[in-house]
Amino acid sequence: MSSRVSIDFEVDGVRRSEEIAPNTVLLDLLRDRHALTGVKASCERGVCGACTILVDGTPAASCGVFAFSVDGAAVETIDGQGREGGLGPVQRAFAECGGFQCGYCTPGMVMLTTALLRAHPEPDDEQIRSWISSNVCRCTGYQMIVDSVRRAAELNREEQP
Ligand code: FES
Ligand code: FES
């Protein structure tokens, strides 16, 4: 019996086909094989959310996802959030509003915010706090993160054609 499985998926818009061990964790695949080190490893137990990515648009803790399960899916990471020549609107909002200090939780928060604003382009504070409640920040207190999400909604609106 083969000890490898083939997967074919997309990461930040780039198609990837590869052979992996069946027990490969998506977080490790992204960081170690694809050098997407913007995806942070912290608790590695599905608790803190630092490793949050989007799978077909839905936030997921990549430390708790077997890589074979994203076969055929589109994965988005913080490394795909930039725009030509700079930061994307959600990243800019976090920078403007001081939504981070050490920055370790920020990639996960940015990915959550990206998914939130697709579902609710003009979220209220209750929706924002509910969405970010899955992720832990040990530095800022959460008000500046809430402010960052609100600002990201504004910047997204300004970017609309
Ligand atoms: S590192 Fe994945 S949830 Fe904490
Ligand atoms: S900014 Fe340090 S953990 Fe959130």
PDB file of C-alpha atoms and ligand atoms in Angstrom:
ATOM      1  CA  MET A   1       0.000   0.000   0.000  1.00  0.00           C
ATOM      2  CA  SER A   2       1.307   3.461  -0.904  1.00  0.00           C
ATOM      3  CA  SER A   3       2.298   5.638   1.994  1.00  0.00           C
ATOM      4  CA  ARG A   4       1.802   8.810  -0.052  1.00  0.00           C
ATOM      5  CA  VAL A   5      -1.318  10.531  -1.309  1.00  0.00           C
ATOM      6  CA  SER A   6      -1.646  12.935  -4.227  1.00  0.00           C
ATOM      7  CA  ILE A   7      -3.342  16.258  -3.785  1.00  0.00           C
ATOM      8  CA  ASP A   8      -4.126  19.003  -6.228  1.00  0.00           C
ATOM      9  CA  PHE A   9      -5.195  22.299  -4.753  1.00  0.00           C
ATOM     10  CA  GLU A  10      -4.774  26.030  -5.039  1.00  0.00           C
ATOM     11  CA  VAL A  11      -2.850  28.271  -2.658  1.00  0.00           C
ATOM     12  CA  ASP A  12      -3.258  32.021  -3.020  1.00  0.00           C
ATOM     13  CA  GLY A  13      -4.272  31.547  -6.645  1.00  0.00           C
ATOM     14  CA  VAL A  14      -1.415  29.179  -7.567  1.00  0.00           C
ATOM     15  CA  ARG A  15      -2.202  25.569  -8.498  1.00  0.00           C
ATOM     16  CA  ARG A  16      -0.185  22.950  -6.581  1.00  0.00           C
ATOM     17  CA  SER A  17       0.010  19.245  -7.250  1.00  0.00           C
ATOM     18  CA  GLU A  18       2.036  17.136  -4.885  1.00  0.00           C
ATOM     19  CA  GLU A  19       2.504  13.908  -3.036  1.00  0.00           C
ATOM     20  CA  ILE A  20       2.310  13.995   0.723  1.00  0.00           C
ATOM     21  CA  ALA A  21       2.234  11.635   3.668  1.00  0.00           C
ATOM     22  CA  PRO A  22      -1.384  11.022   4.698  1.00  0.00           C
ATOM     23  CA  ASN A  23      -0.822  12.491   8.137  1.00  0.00           C
ATOM     24  CA  THR A  24       0.661  15.771   6.844  1.00  0.00           C
ATOM     25  CA  VAL A  25      -0.893  18.733   8.601  1.00  0.00           C
ATOM     26  CA  LEU A  26      -1.853  21.651   6.364  1.00  0.00           C
ATOM     27  CA  LEU A  27      -0.034  24.178   8.567  1.00  0.00           C
ATOM     28  CA  ASP A  28       3.228  22.241   8.150  1.00  0.00           C
ATOM     29  CA  LEU A  29       2.741  21.828   4.409  1.00  0.00           C
ATOM     30  CA  LEU A  30       2.187  25.564   3.922  1.00  0.00           C
ATOM     31  CA  ARG A  31       5.061  26.655   6.142  1.00  0.00           C
ATOM     32  CA  ASP A  32       7.663  23.971   5.503  1.00  0.00           C
ATOM     33  CA  ARG A  33       7.146  23.028   1.875  1.00  0.00           C
ATOM     34  CA  HIS A  34       5.757  26.250   0.461  1.00  0.00           C
ATOM     35  CA  ALA A  35       7.612  28.692   2.747  1.00  0.00           C
ATOM     36  CA  LEU A  36       4.359  30.476   3.537  1.00  0.00           C
ATOM     37  CA  THR A  37       5.629  31.462   6.953  1.00  0.00           C
ATOM     38  CA  GLY A  38       3.089  34.243   7.266  1.00  0.00           C
ATOM     39  CA  VAL A  39       0.819  31.447   8.489  1.00  0.00           C
ATOM     40  CA  LYS A  40       1.777  31.314  12.147  1.00  0.00           C
ATOM     41  CA  ALA A  41       2.240  28.237  14.302  1.00  0.00           C
ATOM     42  CA  SER A  42       1.420  28.805  17.946  1.00  0.00           C
ATOM     43  CA  CYS A  43      -0.637  26.426  20.094  1.00  0.00           C
ATOM     44  CA  GLU A  44      -0.898  23.814  17.294  1.00  0.00           C
ATOM     45  CA  ARG A  45      -3.987  22.488  19.076  1.00  0.00           C
ATOM     46  CA  GLY A  46      -6.750  24.391  17.321  1.00  0.00           C
ATOM     47  CA  VAL A  47      -7.173  26.803  20.213  1.00  0.00           C
ATOM     48  CA  CYS A  48      -5.542  30.163  19.418  1.00  0.00           C
ATOM     49  CA  GLY A  49      -6.345  30.816  15.740  1.00  0.00           C
ATOM     50  CA  ALA A  50      -2.872  32.151  14.851  1.00  0.00           C
ATOM     51  CA  CYS A  51      -2.734  29.659  11.973  1.00  0.00           C
ATOM     52  CA  THR A  52      -6.091  30.670  10.454  1.00  0.00           C
ATOM     53  CA  ILE A  53      -6.380  30.365   6.690  1.00  0.00           C
ATOM     54  CA  LEU A  54      -9.426  30.228   4.416  1.00  0.00           C
ATOM     55  CA  VAL A  55     -10.503  27.003   2.713  1.00  0.00           C
ATOM     56  CA  ASP A  56     -12.966  27.760  -0.075  1.00  0.00           C
ATOM     57  CA  GLY A  57     -13.605  31.030   1.743  1.00  0.00           C
ATOM     58  CA  THR A  58     -14.254  29.521   5.172  1.00  0.00           C
ATOM     59  CA  PRO A  59     -11.844  30.233   8.054  1.00  0.00           C
ATOM     60  CA  ALA A  60     -10.033  27.171   9.378  1.00  0.00           C
ATOM     61  CA  ALA A  61      -7.248  26.553  11.872  1.00  0.00           C
ATOM     62  CA  SER A  62      -4.651  25.019   9.573  1.00  0.00           C
ATOM     63  CA  CYS A  63      -2.987  23.187  12.477  1.00  0.00           C
ATOM     64  CA  GLY A  64      -6.118  21.073  12.762  1.00  0.00           C
ATOM     65  CA  VAL A  65      -6.568  20.239   9.076  1.00  0.00           C
ATOM     66  CA  PHE A  66      -5.041  17.244   7.338  1.00  0.00           C
ATOM     67  CA  ALA A  67      -3.559  18.444   4.070  1.00  0.00           C
ATOM     68  CA  PHE A  68      -5.235  15.671   2.047  1.00  0.00           C
ATOM     69  CA  SER A  69      -8.620  17.168   2.972  1.00  0.00           C
ATOM     70  CA  VAL A  70      -7.953  20.303   0.884  1.00  0.00           C
ATOM     71  CA  ASP A  71      -7.601  18.271  -2.315  1.00  0.00           C
ATOM     72  CA  GLY A  72      -9.566  20.228  -4.931  1.00  0.00           C
ATOM     73  CA  ALA A  73      -9.998  23.260  -2.677  1.00  0.00           C
ATOM     74  CA  ALA A  74      -8.806  26.863  -2.867  1.00  0.00           C
ATOM     75  CA  VAL A  75      -6.718  27.892   0.129  1.00  0.00           C
ATOM     76  CA  GLU A  76      -6.023  31.539   0.955  1.00  0.00           C
ATOM     77  CA  THR A  77      -3.299  32.678   3.329  1.00  0.00           C
ATOM     78  CA  ILE A  78      -2.003  35.991   4.605  1.00  0.00           C
ATOM     79  CA  ASP A  79       0.731  35.793   1.955  1.00  0.00           C
ATOM     80  CA  GLY A  80      -1.881  36.270  -0.747  1.00  0.00           C
ATOM     81  CA  GLN A  81      -3.485  39.323   0.842  1.00  0.00           C
ATOM     82  CA  GLY A  82      -1.159  41.972  -0.567  1.00  0.00           C
ATOM     83  CA  ARG A  83      -1.841  44.115  -3.571  1.00  0.00           C
ATOM     84  CA  GLU A  84       0.673  45.017  -6.262  1.00  0.00           C
ATOM     85  CA  GLY A  85       3.337  47.051  -4.574  1.00  0.00           C
ATOM     86  CA  GLY A  86       1.948  46.924  -1.067  1.00  0.00           C
ATOM     87  CA  LEU A  87      -0.491  45.824   1.559  1.00  0.00           C
ATOM     88  CA  GLY A  88      -4.090  44.873   0.938  1.00  0.00           C
ATOM     89  CA  PRO A  89      -6.897  46.914   2.511  1.00  0.00           C
ATOM     90  CA  VAL A  90      -7.363  44.680   5.555  1.00  0.00           C
ATOM     91  CA  GLN A  91      -3.628  44.689   6.243  1.00  0.00           C
ATOM     92  CA  ARG A  92      -3.529  48.482   5.830  1.00  0.00           C
ATOM     93  CA  ALA A  93      -6.395  48.882   8.268  1.00  0.00           C
ATOM     94  CA  PHE A  94      -4.586  46.880  10.954  1.00  0.00           C
ATOM     95  CA  ALA A  95      -1.453  48.984  10.424  1.00  0.00           C
ATOM     96  CA  GLU A  96      -3.394  52.267  10.568  1.00  0.00           C
ATOM     97  CA  CYS A  97      -5.413  51.391  13.656  1.00  0.00           C
ATOM     98  CA  GLY A  98      -2.661  49.700  15.671  1.00  0.00           C
ATOM     99  CA  GLY A  99      -4.468  46.365  15.618  1.00  0.00           C
ATOM    100  CA  PHE A 100      -1.288  44.546  16.538  1.00  0.00           C
ATOM    101  CA  GLN A 101       1.759  44.768  18.764  1.00  0.00           C
ATOM    102  CA  CYS A 102       3.875  41.640  18.447  1.00  0.00           C
ATOM    103  CA  GLY A 103       1.883  40.780  15.313  1.00  0.00           C
ATOM    104  CA  TYR A 104       1.803  37.074  15.967  1.00  0.00           C
ATOM    105  CA  CYS A 105      -1.984  36.792  15.935  1.00  0.00           C
ATOM    106  CA  THR A 106      -2.364  39.310  13.101  1.00  0.00           C
ATOM    107  CA  PRO A 107      -2.261  36.976  10.069  1.00  0.00           C
ATOM    108  CA  GLY A 108      -5.089  34.933  11.560  1.00  0.00           C
ATOM    109  CA  MET A 109      -7.055  38.068  12.451  1.00  0.00           C
ATOM    110  CA  VAL A 110      -6.581  39.444   8.932  1.00  0.00           C
ATOM    111  CA  MET A 111      -7.879  36.210   7.405  1.00  0.00           C
ATOM    112  CA  LEU A 112     -10.890  36.178   9.729  1.00  0.00           C
ATOM    113  CA  THR A 113     -11.571  39.795   8.802  1.00  0.00           C
ATOM    114  CA  THR A 114     -11.331  38.987   5.099  1.00  0.00           C
ATOM    115  CA  ALA A 115     -13.968  36.271   5.463  1.00  0.00           C
ATOM    116  CA  LEU A 116     -16.152  38.429   7.708  1.00  0.00           C
ATOM    117  CA  LEU A 117     -16.200  41.350   5.267  1.00  0.00           C
ATOM    118  CA  ARG A 118     -17.137  39.065   2.377  1.00  0.00           C
ATOM    119  CA  ALA A 119     -20.113  37.803   4.380  1.00  0.00           C
ATOM    120  CA  HIS A 120     -20.963  41.138   6.017  1.00  0.00           C
ATOM    121  CA  PRO A 121     -19.409  44.112   4.203  1.00  0.00           C
ATOM    122  CA  GLU A 122     -20.654  46.502   6.894  1.00  0.00           C
ATOM    123  CA  PRO A 123     -20.484  44.556  10.152  1.00  0.00           C
ATOM    124  CA  ASP A 124     -21.553  46.022  13.478  1.00  0.00           C
ATOM    125  CA  ASP A 125     -19.403  45.687  16.590  1.00  0.00           C
ATOM    126  CA  GLU A 126     -21.342  42.660  17.798  1.00  0.00           C
ATOM    127  CA  GLN A 127     -20.692  40.795  14.548  1.00  0.00           C
ATOM    128  CA  ILE A 128     -17.020  41.785  14.611  1.00  0.00           C
ATOM    129  CA  ARG A 129     -16.547  40.624  18.201  1.00  0.00           C
ATOM    130  CA  SER A 130     -18.384  37.392  17.478  1.00  0.00           C
ATOM    131  CA  TRP A 131     -16.179  36.609  14.438  1.00  0.00           C
ATOM    132  CA  ILE A 132     -12.876  37.397  16.114  1.00  0.00           C
ATOM    133  CA  SER A 133     -13.809  35.535  19.299  1.00  0.00           C
ATOM    134  CA  SER A 134     -12.303  32.345  17.842  1.00  0.00           C
ATOM    135  CA  ASN A 135      -8.823  33.890  17.861  1.00  0.00           C
ATOM    136  CA  VAL A 136      -6.614  34.906  20.762  1.00  0.00           C
ATOM    137  CA  CYS A 137      -4.527  38.067  20.967  1.00  0.00           C
ATOM    138  CA  ARG A 138      -2.235  38.254  23.935  1.00  0.00           C
ATOM    139  CA  CYS A 139      -1.078  41.825  23.310  1.00  0.00           C
ATOM    140  CA  THR A 140      -3.517  44.491  22.267  1.00  0.00           C
ATOM    141  CA  GLY A 141      -6.757  44.035  24.036  1.00  0.00           C
ATOM    142  CA  TYR A 142      -9.402  43.683  21.387  1.00  0.00           C
ATOM    143  CA  GLN A 143     -10.690  47.227  20.901  1.00  0.00           C
ATOM    144  CA  MET A 144      -7.952  48.145  18.419  1.00  0.00           C
ATOM    145  CA  ILE A 145      -8.661  44.974  16.476  1.00  0.00           C
ATOM    146  CA  VAL A 146     -12.363  45.868  16.333  1.00  0.00           C
ATOM    147  CA  ASP A 147     -11.354  49.377  15.161  1.00  0.00           C
ATOM    148  CA  SER A 148      -9.124  47.773  12.513  1.00  0.00           C
ATOM    149  CA  VAL A 149     -11.959  45.628  11.187  1.00  0.00           C
ATOM    150  CA  ARG A 150     -14.248  48.664  10.968  1.00  0.00           C
ATOM    151  CA  ARG A 151     -11.521  50.572   9.112  1.00  0.00           C
ATOM    152  CA  ALA A 152     -10.990  47.608   6.778  1.00  0.00           C
ATOM    153  CA  ALA A 153     -14.682  47.758   5.864  1.00  0.00           C
ATOM    154  CA  GLU A 154     -14.222  51.448   4.963  1.00  0.00           C
ATOM    155  CA  LEU A 155     -11.111  50.774   2.894  1.00  0.00           C
ATOM    156  CA  ASN A 156     -12.866  47.931   1.074  1.00  0.00           C
ATOM    157  CA  ARG A 157     -15.705  50.300   0.195  1.00  0.00           C
ATOM    158  CA  GLU A 158     -13.230  52.888  -1.076  1.00  0.00           C
ATOM    159  CA  GLU A 159     -11.608  50.215  -3.264  1.00  0.00           C
ATOM    160  CA  GLN A 160     -14.885  49.303  -4.950  1.00  0.00           C
ATOM    161  CA  PRO A 161     -15.019  50.541  -8.538  1.00  0.00           C
TER     162      PRO A 161
HETATM  163  S1  FES B   1      -1.670  27.301  16.000  1.00  0.00           S
HETATM  164 FE1  FES B   1      -3.503  26.589  15.085  1.00  0.00          FE
HETATM  165  S2  FES B   1      -5.062  27.192  16.443  1.00  0.00           S
HETATM  166 FE2  FES B   1      -3.222  27.759  17.476  1.00  0.00          FE
HETATM  167  S1  FES B   2      -0.551  41.347  18.574  1.00  0.00           S
HETATM  168 FE1  FES B   2       0.606  39.993  19.815  1.00  0.00          FE
HETATM  169  S2  FES B   2      -0.709  38.274  20.008  1.00  0.00           S
HETATM  170 FE2  FES B   2      -1.922  39.738  19.031  1.00  0.00          FE
END
